[in-house]
CSV table of C-alpha atoms and ligand atoms in Angstrom, one decimal:
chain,number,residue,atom,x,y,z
A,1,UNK,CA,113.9,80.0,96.5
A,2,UNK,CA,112.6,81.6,93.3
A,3,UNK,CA,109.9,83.9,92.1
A,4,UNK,CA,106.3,83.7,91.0
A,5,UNK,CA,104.4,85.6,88.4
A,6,UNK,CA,101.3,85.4,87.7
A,7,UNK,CA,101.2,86.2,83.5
A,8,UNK,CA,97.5,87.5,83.2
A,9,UNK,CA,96.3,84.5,84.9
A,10,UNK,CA,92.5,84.6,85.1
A,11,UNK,CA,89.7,81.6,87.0
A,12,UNK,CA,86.2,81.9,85.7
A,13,UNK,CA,84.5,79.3,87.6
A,14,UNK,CA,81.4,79.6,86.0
A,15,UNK,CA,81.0,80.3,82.0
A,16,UNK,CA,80.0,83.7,81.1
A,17,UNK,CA,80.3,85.3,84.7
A,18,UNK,CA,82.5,87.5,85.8
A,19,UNK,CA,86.0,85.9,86.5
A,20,UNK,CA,86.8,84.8,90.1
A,21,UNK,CA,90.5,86.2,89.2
A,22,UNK,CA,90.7,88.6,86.2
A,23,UNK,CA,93.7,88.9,84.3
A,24,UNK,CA,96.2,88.8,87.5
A,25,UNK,CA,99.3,90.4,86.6
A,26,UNK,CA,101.9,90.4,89.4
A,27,UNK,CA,105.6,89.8,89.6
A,28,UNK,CA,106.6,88.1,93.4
A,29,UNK,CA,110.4,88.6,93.6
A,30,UNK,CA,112.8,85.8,95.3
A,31,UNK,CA,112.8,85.9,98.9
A,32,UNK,CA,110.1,88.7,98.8
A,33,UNK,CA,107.3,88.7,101.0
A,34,UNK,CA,104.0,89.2,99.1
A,35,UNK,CA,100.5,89.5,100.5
A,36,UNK,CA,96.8,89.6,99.1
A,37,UNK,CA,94.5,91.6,100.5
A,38,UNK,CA,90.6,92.6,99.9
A,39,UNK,CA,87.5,91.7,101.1
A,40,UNK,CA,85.6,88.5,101.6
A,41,UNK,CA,85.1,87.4,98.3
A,42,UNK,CA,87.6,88.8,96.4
A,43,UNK,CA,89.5,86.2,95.2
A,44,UNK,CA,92.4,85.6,97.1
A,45,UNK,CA,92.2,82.1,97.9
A,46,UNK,CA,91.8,81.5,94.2
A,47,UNK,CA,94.6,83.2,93.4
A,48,UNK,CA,96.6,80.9,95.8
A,49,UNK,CA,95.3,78.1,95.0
A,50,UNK,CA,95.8,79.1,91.4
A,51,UNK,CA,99.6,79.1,92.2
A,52,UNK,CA,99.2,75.8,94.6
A,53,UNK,CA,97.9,74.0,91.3
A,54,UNK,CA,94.6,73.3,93.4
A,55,UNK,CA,92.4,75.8,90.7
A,56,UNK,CA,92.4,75.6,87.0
A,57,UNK,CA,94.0,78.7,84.7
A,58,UNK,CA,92.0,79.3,82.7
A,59,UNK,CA,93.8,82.3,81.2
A,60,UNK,CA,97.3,83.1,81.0
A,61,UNK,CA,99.9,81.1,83.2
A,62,UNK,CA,102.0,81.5,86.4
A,63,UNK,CA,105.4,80.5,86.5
A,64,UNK,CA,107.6,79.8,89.2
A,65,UNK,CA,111.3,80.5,89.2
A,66,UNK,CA,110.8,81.3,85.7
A,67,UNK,CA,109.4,78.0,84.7
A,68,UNK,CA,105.5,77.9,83.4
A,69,UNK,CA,104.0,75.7,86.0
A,70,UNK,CA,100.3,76.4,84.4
A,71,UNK,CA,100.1,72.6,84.0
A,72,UNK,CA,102.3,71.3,86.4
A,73,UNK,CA,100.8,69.4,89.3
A,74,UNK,CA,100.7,70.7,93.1
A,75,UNK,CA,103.1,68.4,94.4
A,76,UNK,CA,105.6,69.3,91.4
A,77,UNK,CA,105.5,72.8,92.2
A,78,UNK,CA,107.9,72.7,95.1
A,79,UNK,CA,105.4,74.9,97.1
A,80,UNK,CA,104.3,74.5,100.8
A,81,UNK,CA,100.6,75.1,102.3
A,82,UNK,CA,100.0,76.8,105.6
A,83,UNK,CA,96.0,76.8,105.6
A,84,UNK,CA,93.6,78.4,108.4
A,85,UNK,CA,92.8,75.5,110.0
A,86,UNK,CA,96.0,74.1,109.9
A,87,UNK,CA,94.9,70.4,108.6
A,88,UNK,CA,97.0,68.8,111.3
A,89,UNK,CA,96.4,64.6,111.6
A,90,UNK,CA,95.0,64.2,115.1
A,91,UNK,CA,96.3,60.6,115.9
A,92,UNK,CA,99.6,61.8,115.1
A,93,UNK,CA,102.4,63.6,117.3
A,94,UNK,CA,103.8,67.1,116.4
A,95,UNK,CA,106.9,65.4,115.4
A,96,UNK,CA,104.9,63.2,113.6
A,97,UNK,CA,102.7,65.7,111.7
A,98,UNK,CA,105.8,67.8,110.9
A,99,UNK,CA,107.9,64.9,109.1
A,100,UNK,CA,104.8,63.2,107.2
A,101,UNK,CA,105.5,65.4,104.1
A,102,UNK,CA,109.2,64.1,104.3
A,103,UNK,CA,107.8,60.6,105.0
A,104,UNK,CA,106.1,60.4,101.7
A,105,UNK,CA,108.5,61.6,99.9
A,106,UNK,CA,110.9,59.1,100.6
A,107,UNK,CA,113.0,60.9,103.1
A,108,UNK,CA,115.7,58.6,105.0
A,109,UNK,CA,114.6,58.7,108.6
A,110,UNK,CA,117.8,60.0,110.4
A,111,UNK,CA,117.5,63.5,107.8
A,112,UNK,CA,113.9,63.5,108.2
A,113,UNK,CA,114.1,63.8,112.5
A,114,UNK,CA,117.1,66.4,112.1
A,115,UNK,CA,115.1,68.6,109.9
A,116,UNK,CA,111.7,68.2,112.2
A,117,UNK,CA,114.1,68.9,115.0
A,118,UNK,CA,115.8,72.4,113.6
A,119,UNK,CA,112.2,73.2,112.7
A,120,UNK,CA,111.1,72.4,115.9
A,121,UNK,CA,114.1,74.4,117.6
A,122,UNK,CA,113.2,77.5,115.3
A,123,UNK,CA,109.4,77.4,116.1
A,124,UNK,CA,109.9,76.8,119.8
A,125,UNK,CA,107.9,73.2,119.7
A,126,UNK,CA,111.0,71.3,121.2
A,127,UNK,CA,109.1,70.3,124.4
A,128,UNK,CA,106.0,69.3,122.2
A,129,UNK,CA,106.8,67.1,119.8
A,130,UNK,CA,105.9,63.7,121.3
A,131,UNK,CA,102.4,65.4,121.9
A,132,UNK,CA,98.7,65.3,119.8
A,133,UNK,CA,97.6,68.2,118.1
A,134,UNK,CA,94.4,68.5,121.1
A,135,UNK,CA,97.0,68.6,123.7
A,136,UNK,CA,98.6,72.0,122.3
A,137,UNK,CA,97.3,75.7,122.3
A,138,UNK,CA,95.4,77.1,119.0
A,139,UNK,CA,99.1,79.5,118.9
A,140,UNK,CA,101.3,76.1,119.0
A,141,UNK,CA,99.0,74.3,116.4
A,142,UNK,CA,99.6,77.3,114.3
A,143,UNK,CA,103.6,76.8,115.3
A,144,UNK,CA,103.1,72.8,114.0
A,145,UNK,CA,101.6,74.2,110.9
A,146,UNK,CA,104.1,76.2,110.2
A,147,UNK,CA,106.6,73.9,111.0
A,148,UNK,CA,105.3,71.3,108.5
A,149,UNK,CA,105.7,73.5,105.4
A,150,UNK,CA,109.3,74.8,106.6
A,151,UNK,CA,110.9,71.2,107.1
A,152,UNK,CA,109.8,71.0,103.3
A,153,UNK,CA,112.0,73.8,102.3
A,154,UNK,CA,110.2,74.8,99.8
A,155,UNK,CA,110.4,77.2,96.8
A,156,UNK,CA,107.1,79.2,97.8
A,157,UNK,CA,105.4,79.5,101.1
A,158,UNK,CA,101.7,80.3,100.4
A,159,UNK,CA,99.6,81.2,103.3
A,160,UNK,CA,96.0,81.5,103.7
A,161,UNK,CA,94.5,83.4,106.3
A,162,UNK,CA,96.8,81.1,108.7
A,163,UNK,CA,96.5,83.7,111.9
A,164,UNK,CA,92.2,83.9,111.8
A,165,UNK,CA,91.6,81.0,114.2
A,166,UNK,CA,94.2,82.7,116.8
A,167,UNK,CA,92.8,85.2,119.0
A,168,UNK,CA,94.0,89.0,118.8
A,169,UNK,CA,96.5,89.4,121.0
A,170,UNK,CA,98.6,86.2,119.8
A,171,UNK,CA,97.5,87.3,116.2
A,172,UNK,CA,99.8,90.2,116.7
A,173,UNK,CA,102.5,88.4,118.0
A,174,UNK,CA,102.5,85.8,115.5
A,175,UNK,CA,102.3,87.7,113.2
A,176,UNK,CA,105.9,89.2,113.9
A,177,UNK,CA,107.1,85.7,114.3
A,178,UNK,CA,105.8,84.5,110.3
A,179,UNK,CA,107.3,87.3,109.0
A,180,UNK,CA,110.7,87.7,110.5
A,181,UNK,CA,110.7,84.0,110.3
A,182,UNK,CA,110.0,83.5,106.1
A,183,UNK,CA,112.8,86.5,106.1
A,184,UNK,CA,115.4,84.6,107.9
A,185,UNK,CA,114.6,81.6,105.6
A,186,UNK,CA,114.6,84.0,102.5
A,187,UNK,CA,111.6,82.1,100.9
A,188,UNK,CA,109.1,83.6,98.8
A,189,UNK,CA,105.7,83.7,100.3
A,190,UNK,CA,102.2,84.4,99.2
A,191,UNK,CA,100.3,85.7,102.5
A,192,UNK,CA,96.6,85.6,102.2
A,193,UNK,CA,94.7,88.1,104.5
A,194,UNK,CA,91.0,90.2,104.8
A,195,UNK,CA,92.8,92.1,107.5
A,196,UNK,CA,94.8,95.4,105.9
A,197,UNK,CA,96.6,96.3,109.1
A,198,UNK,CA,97.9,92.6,108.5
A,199,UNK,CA,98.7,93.4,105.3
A,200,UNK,CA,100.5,96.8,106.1
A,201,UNK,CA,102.4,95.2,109.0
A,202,UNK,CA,103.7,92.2,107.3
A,203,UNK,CA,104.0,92.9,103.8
A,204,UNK,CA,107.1,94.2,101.5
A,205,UNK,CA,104.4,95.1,99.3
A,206,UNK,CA,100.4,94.5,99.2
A,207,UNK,CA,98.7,93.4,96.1
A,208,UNK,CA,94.9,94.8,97.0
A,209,UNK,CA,92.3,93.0,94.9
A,210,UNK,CA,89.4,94.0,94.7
A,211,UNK,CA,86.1,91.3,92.5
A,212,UNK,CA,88.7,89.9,91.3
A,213,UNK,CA,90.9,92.4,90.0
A,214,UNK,CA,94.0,94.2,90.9
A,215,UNK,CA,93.7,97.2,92.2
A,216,UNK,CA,97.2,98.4,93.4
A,217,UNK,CA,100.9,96.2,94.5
A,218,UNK,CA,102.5,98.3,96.5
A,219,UNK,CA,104.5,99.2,99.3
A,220,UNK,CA,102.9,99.6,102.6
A,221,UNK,CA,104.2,103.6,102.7
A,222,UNK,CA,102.8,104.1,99.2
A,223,UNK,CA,99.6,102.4,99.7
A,224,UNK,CA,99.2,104.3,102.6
A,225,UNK,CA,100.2,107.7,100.9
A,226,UNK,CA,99.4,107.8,97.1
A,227,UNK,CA,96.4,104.8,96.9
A,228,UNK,CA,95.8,104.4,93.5
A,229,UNK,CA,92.1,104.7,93.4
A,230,UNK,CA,88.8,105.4,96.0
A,231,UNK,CA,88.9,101.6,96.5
A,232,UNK,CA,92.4,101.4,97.9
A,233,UNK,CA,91.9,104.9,99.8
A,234,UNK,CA,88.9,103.5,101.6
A,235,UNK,CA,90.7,100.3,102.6
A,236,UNK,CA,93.7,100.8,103.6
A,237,UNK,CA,94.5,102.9,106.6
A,238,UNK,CA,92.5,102.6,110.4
A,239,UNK,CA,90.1,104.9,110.7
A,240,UNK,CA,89.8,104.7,107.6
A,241,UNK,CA,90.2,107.8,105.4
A,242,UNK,CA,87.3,110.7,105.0
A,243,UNK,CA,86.1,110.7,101.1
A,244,UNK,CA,83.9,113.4,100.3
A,245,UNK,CA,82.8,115.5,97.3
A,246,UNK,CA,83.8,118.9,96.7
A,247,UNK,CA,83.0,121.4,94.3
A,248,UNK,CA,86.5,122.5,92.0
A,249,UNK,CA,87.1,125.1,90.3
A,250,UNK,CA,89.5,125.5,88.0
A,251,UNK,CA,92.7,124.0,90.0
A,252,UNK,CA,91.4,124.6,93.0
A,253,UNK,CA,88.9,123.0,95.6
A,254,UNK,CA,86.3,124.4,97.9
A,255,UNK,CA,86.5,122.8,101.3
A,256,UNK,CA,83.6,124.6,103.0
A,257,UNK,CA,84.6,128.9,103.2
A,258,UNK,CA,88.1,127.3,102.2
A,259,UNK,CA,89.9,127.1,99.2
A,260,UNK,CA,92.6,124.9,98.2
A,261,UNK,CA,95.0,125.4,95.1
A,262,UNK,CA,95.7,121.9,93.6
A,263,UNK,CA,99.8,121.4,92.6
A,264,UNK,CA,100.8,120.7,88.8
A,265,UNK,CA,97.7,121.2,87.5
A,266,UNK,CA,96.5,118.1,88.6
A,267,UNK,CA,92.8,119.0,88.0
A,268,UNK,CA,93.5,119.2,84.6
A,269,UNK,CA,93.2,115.4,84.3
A,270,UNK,CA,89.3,116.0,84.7
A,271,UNK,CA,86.5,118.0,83.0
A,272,UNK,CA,83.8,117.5,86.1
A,273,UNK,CA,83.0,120.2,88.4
A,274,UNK,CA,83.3,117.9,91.4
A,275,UNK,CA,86.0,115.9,92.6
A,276,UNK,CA,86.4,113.0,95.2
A,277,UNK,CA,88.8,114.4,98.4
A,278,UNK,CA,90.1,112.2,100.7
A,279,UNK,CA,92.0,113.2,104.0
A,280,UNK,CA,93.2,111.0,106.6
A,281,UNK,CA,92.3,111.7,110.1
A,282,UNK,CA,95.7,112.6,110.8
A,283,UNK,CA,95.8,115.3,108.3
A,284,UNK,CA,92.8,117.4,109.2
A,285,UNK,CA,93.0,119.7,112.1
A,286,UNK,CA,90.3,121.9,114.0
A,287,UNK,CA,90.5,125.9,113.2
A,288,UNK,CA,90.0,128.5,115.8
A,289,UNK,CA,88.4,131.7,113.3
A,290,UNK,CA,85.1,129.7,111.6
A,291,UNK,CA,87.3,128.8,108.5
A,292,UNK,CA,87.0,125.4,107.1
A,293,UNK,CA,84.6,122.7,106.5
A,294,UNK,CA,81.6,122.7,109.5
A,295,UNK,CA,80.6,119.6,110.8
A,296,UNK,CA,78.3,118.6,114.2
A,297,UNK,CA,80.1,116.3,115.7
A,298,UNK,CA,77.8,113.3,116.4
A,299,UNK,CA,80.4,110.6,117.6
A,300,UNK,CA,83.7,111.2,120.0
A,301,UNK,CA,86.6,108.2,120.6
A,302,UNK,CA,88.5,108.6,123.1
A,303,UNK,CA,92.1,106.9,123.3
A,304,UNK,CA,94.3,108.5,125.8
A,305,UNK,CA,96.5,110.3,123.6
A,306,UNK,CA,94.2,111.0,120.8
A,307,UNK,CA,90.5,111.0,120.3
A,308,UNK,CA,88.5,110.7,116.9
A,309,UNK,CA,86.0,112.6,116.4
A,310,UNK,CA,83.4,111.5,114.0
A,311,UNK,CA,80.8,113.9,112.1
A,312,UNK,CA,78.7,114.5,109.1
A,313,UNK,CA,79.9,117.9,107.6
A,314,UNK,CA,77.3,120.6,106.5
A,315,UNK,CA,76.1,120.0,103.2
A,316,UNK,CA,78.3,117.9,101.7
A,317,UNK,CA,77.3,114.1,100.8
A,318,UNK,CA,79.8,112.1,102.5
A,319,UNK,CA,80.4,107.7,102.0
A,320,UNK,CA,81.0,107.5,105.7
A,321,UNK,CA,81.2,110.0,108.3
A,322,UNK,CA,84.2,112.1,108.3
A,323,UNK,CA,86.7,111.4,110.7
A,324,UNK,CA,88.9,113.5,112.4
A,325,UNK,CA,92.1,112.7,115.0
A,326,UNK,CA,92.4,115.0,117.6
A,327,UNK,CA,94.0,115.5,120.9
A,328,UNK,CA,93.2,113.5,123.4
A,329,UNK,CA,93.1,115.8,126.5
A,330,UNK,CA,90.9,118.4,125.0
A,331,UNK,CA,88.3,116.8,122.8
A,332,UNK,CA,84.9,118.9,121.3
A,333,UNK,CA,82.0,117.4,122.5
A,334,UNK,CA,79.3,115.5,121.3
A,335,UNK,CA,76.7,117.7,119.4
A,336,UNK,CA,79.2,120.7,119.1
A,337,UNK,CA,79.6,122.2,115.7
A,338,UNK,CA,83.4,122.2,114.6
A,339,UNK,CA,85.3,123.7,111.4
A,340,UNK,CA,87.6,121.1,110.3
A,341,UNK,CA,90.5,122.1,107.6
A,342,UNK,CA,92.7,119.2,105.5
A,343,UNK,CA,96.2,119.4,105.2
A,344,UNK,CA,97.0,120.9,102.0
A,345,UNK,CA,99.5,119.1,101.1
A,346,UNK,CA,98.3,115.7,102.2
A,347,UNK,CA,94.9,115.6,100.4
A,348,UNK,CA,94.4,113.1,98.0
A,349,UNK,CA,92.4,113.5,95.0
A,350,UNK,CA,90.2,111.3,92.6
A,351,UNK,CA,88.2,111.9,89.9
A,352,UNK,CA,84.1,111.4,90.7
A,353,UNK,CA,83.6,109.2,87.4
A,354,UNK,CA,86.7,106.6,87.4
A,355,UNK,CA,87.7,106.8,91.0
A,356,UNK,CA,91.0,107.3,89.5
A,357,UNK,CA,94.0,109.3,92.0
A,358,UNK,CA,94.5,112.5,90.2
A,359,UNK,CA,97.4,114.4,92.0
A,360,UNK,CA,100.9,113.7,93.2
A,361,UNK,CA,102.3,110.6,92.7
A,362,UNK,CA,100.2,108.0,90.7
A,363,UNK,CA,101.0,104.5,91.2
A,364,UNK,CA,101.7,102.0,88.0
A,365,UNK,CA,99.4,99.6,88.9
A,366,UNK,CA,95.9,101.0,88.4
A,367,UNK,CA,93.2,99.4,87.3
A,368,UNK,CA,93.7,102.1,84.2
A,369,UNK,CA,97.1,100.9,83.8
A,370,UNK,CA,96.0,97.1,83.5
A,371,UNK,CA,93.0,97.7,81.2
A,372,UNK,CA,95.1,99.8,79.2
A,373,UNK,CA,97.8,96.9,79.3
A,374,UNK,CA,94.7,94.4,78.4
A,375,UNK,CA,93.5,96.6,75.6
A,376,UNK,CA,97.3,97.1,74.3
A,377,UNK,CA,97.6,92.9,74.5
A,378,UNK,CA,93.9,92.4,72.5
A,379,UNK,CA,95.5,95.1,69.9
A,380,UNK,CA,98.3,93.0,69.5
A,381,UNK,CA,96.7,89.9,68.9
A,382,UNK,CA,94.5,91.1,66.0
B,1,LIG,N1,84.6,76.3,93.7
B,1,LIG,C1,84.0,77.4,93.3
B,1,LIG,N2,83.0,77.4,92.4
B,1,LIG,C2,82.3,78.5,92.1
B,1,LIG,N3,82.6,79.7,92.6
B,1,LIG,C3,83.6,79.8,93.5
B,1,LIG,C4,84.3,78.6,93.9
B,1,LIG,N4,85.2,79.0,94.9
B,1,LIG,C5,85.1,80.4,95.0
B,1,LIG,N5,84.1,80.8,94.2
B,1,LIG,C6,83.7,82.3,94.1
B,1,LIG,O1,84.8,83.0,93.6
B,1,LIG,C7,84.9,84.3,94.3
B,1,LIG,C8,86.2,84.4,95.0
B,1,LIG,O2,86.2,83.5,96.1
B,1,LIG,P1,87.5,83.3,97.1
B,1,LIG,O3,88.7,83.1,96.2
B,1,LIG,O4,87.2,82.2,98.0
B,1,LIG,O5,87.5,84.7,97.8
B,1,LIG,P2,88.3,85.2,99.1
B,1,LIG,O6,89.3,84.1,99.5
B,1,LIG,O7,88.9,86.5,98.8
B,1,LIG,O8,87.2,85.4,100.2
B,1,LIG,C9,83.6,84.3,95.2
B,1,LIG,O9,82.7,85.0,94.5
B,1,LIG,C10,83.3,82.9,95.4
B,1,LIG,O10,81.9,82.7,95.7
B,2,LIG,MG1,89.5,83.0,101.2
């Protein structure tokens, strides 16, 4: 057990472009479970592998359990793989494949089949372990991959992607199983994913990079309810969130033939004469009197219970359509024109040059915050 930080660790793979990670900054606590999430491309199995010892840092350091391990080689770091594709050996059995880490490292037979076997009993692979890897299900060669890094007992999990190859019904269960699982065992892991609902379900906090850079670490609630930036708001949360421009004035915002008045002067943290709303689906409802934001509706989702109701409102320039959750058993139709009104108190604001949250609670770990942390670092140095 121990923790991991990554001390403004940064991989630029290629001279002179832009980092693959950028100044990482991110403290993993013991036993915590932590996960990366962003899009293809992002970074996130650099920064794992950057803590595997697989990458080069080429700024800053990560340490784990307090100790820099920047220069330490993987198989000093105490840290167990769980890959996508699981890397199983296919001439050998589950039992096989499950001890071979052990094996190597020197492990007296009799303690290495007693810890394959509790793994075995935790994972449910009992009946399988005189079997080959083709002979199981994609969910049980996941279970054997699994199994492999926990006989290790290591100080770090780190997992990438290790659910993509399963299909989505056993992703969900699995998924239960890691992380109730690496919270029985109380060891840290690093959880790689593209998939936010992933992220949200498993996480104790998200770390949401974003070309390299970190965006917001986080708790699922407070990702979900103060996002740090537009970034954030528009990738976290399914449907995603509406984000729309809106003309302010003063401390208030004009939401169609409906005002808004803005809390603790929150709009005094920008000069423009726009701002960036964003309203979760949830948090807009229909009106009855023509108040509110028209919008033609061009797209309806039926669910059951809800419906969704998709639409491009009147006049204002919109990132995606807006979307609005409605219920199920009564939804407007298709080409009807609708008035939609947010929440007041749920909108979120940013402001239309930085992207930056502007009202209620604004979370630490903006992009801001780390380029003012960056900055603050370069003026120390001089
Ligand atoms: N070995 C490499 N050499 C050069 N560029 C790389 C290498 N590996 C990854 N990259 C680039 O670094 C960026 C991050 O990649 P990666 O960490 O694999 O992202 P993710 O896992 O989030 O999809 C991408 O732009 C990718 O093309
Ligand atoms: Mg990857």
């Amino acid at each position: 057990m121990a923790s991991v930080t990554y001390d403004r660790a940064s991989r630029i793979y290629t001279p002179g472009a832009r980092p693959a990670i950028n100044q990482l900054h991110l403290e993993i606590e013991d036993g915590e479970f932590l996960v990366l999430v962003g899009p293809s491309g992002c970074g996130k199995s650099t920064a794992l592998r950057m803590l595997a010892g697989l990458e080069e840092i080429n700024e800053g350091r990560i340490l784990i359990g307090g100790e820099d391990v920047s220069h330490v080689s993987p198989k000093d770091r105490d840290i167990a793989m769980v890959f996508q594709n699981y890397a199983l050996y296919p001439h050998m059995s589950v039992a096989e494949n499950m001890g071979f880490a052990l094996k190597i490292a020197g492990v007296a037979k009799e303690e290495r089949n007693e810890r394959v076997r509790k793994a075995a009993e935790i994972l449910d692979l009992v009946p399988y372990l005189e079997r080959k890897p083709k002979a199981l299900s994609g969910g049980q060669r996941q279970r054997v991959a699994m199994g492999r890094a926990i006989v290790r007992s290591p100080k770090v999990f780190l997992m990438d992607e290790p659910l993509s190859n399963l299909d989505a019904k056993l992703r969900v269960q699995t998924r239960t199983q890691i992380a109730a699982l690496t919270r029985e065992l109380q060891t840290t892991t690093v959880y790689v994913t593209h998939d936010q609902v992933e992220a949200m379900t498993m996480g104790d906090r998200v770390c949401v990079l974003k070309d390299g850079v970190l965006q917001q670490v986080d708790t699922p609630r407070n990702l979900y309810d103060n996002p740090a930036n537009v970034f954030v708001a528009g990738f976290i949360g399914s449907p995603a969130m509406s984000l729309f421009k809106v003309a302010r004035d003063g401390q208030d915002i004009i939401v169609g033939n409906d005002r808004i008045t803005i809390p603790d002067n929150a709009l005094q943290k920008t000069e423009a004469d726009e701002v960036i709303l964003g309203v979760r689906p949830e948090d807009m409802s229909l009106s009855t009197d023509g108040t509110g934001l028209p919008m033609v509706v061009d797209v309806v989702e039926e669910l059951g219970a809800d419906a969704y109701i998709y639409g491009s409102p009147e006049g204002i320039n919109t990132f995606q359509p807006l979307i609005v959750r409605v219920e199920g058993r009564r939804p407007p139709a298709k080409g009807e024109t609708v008035h939609i009104k947010p929440a007041a108190e749920y909108v979120h604001l940013f402001d239309v040059n930085t992207g930056l949250r502007l009202n209620g609670e604004i979370p630490e770990n903006t992009p801001e915050a780390q380029l003012a942390d960056v900055e603050a670092l370069a003026d120390a140095e001089e």
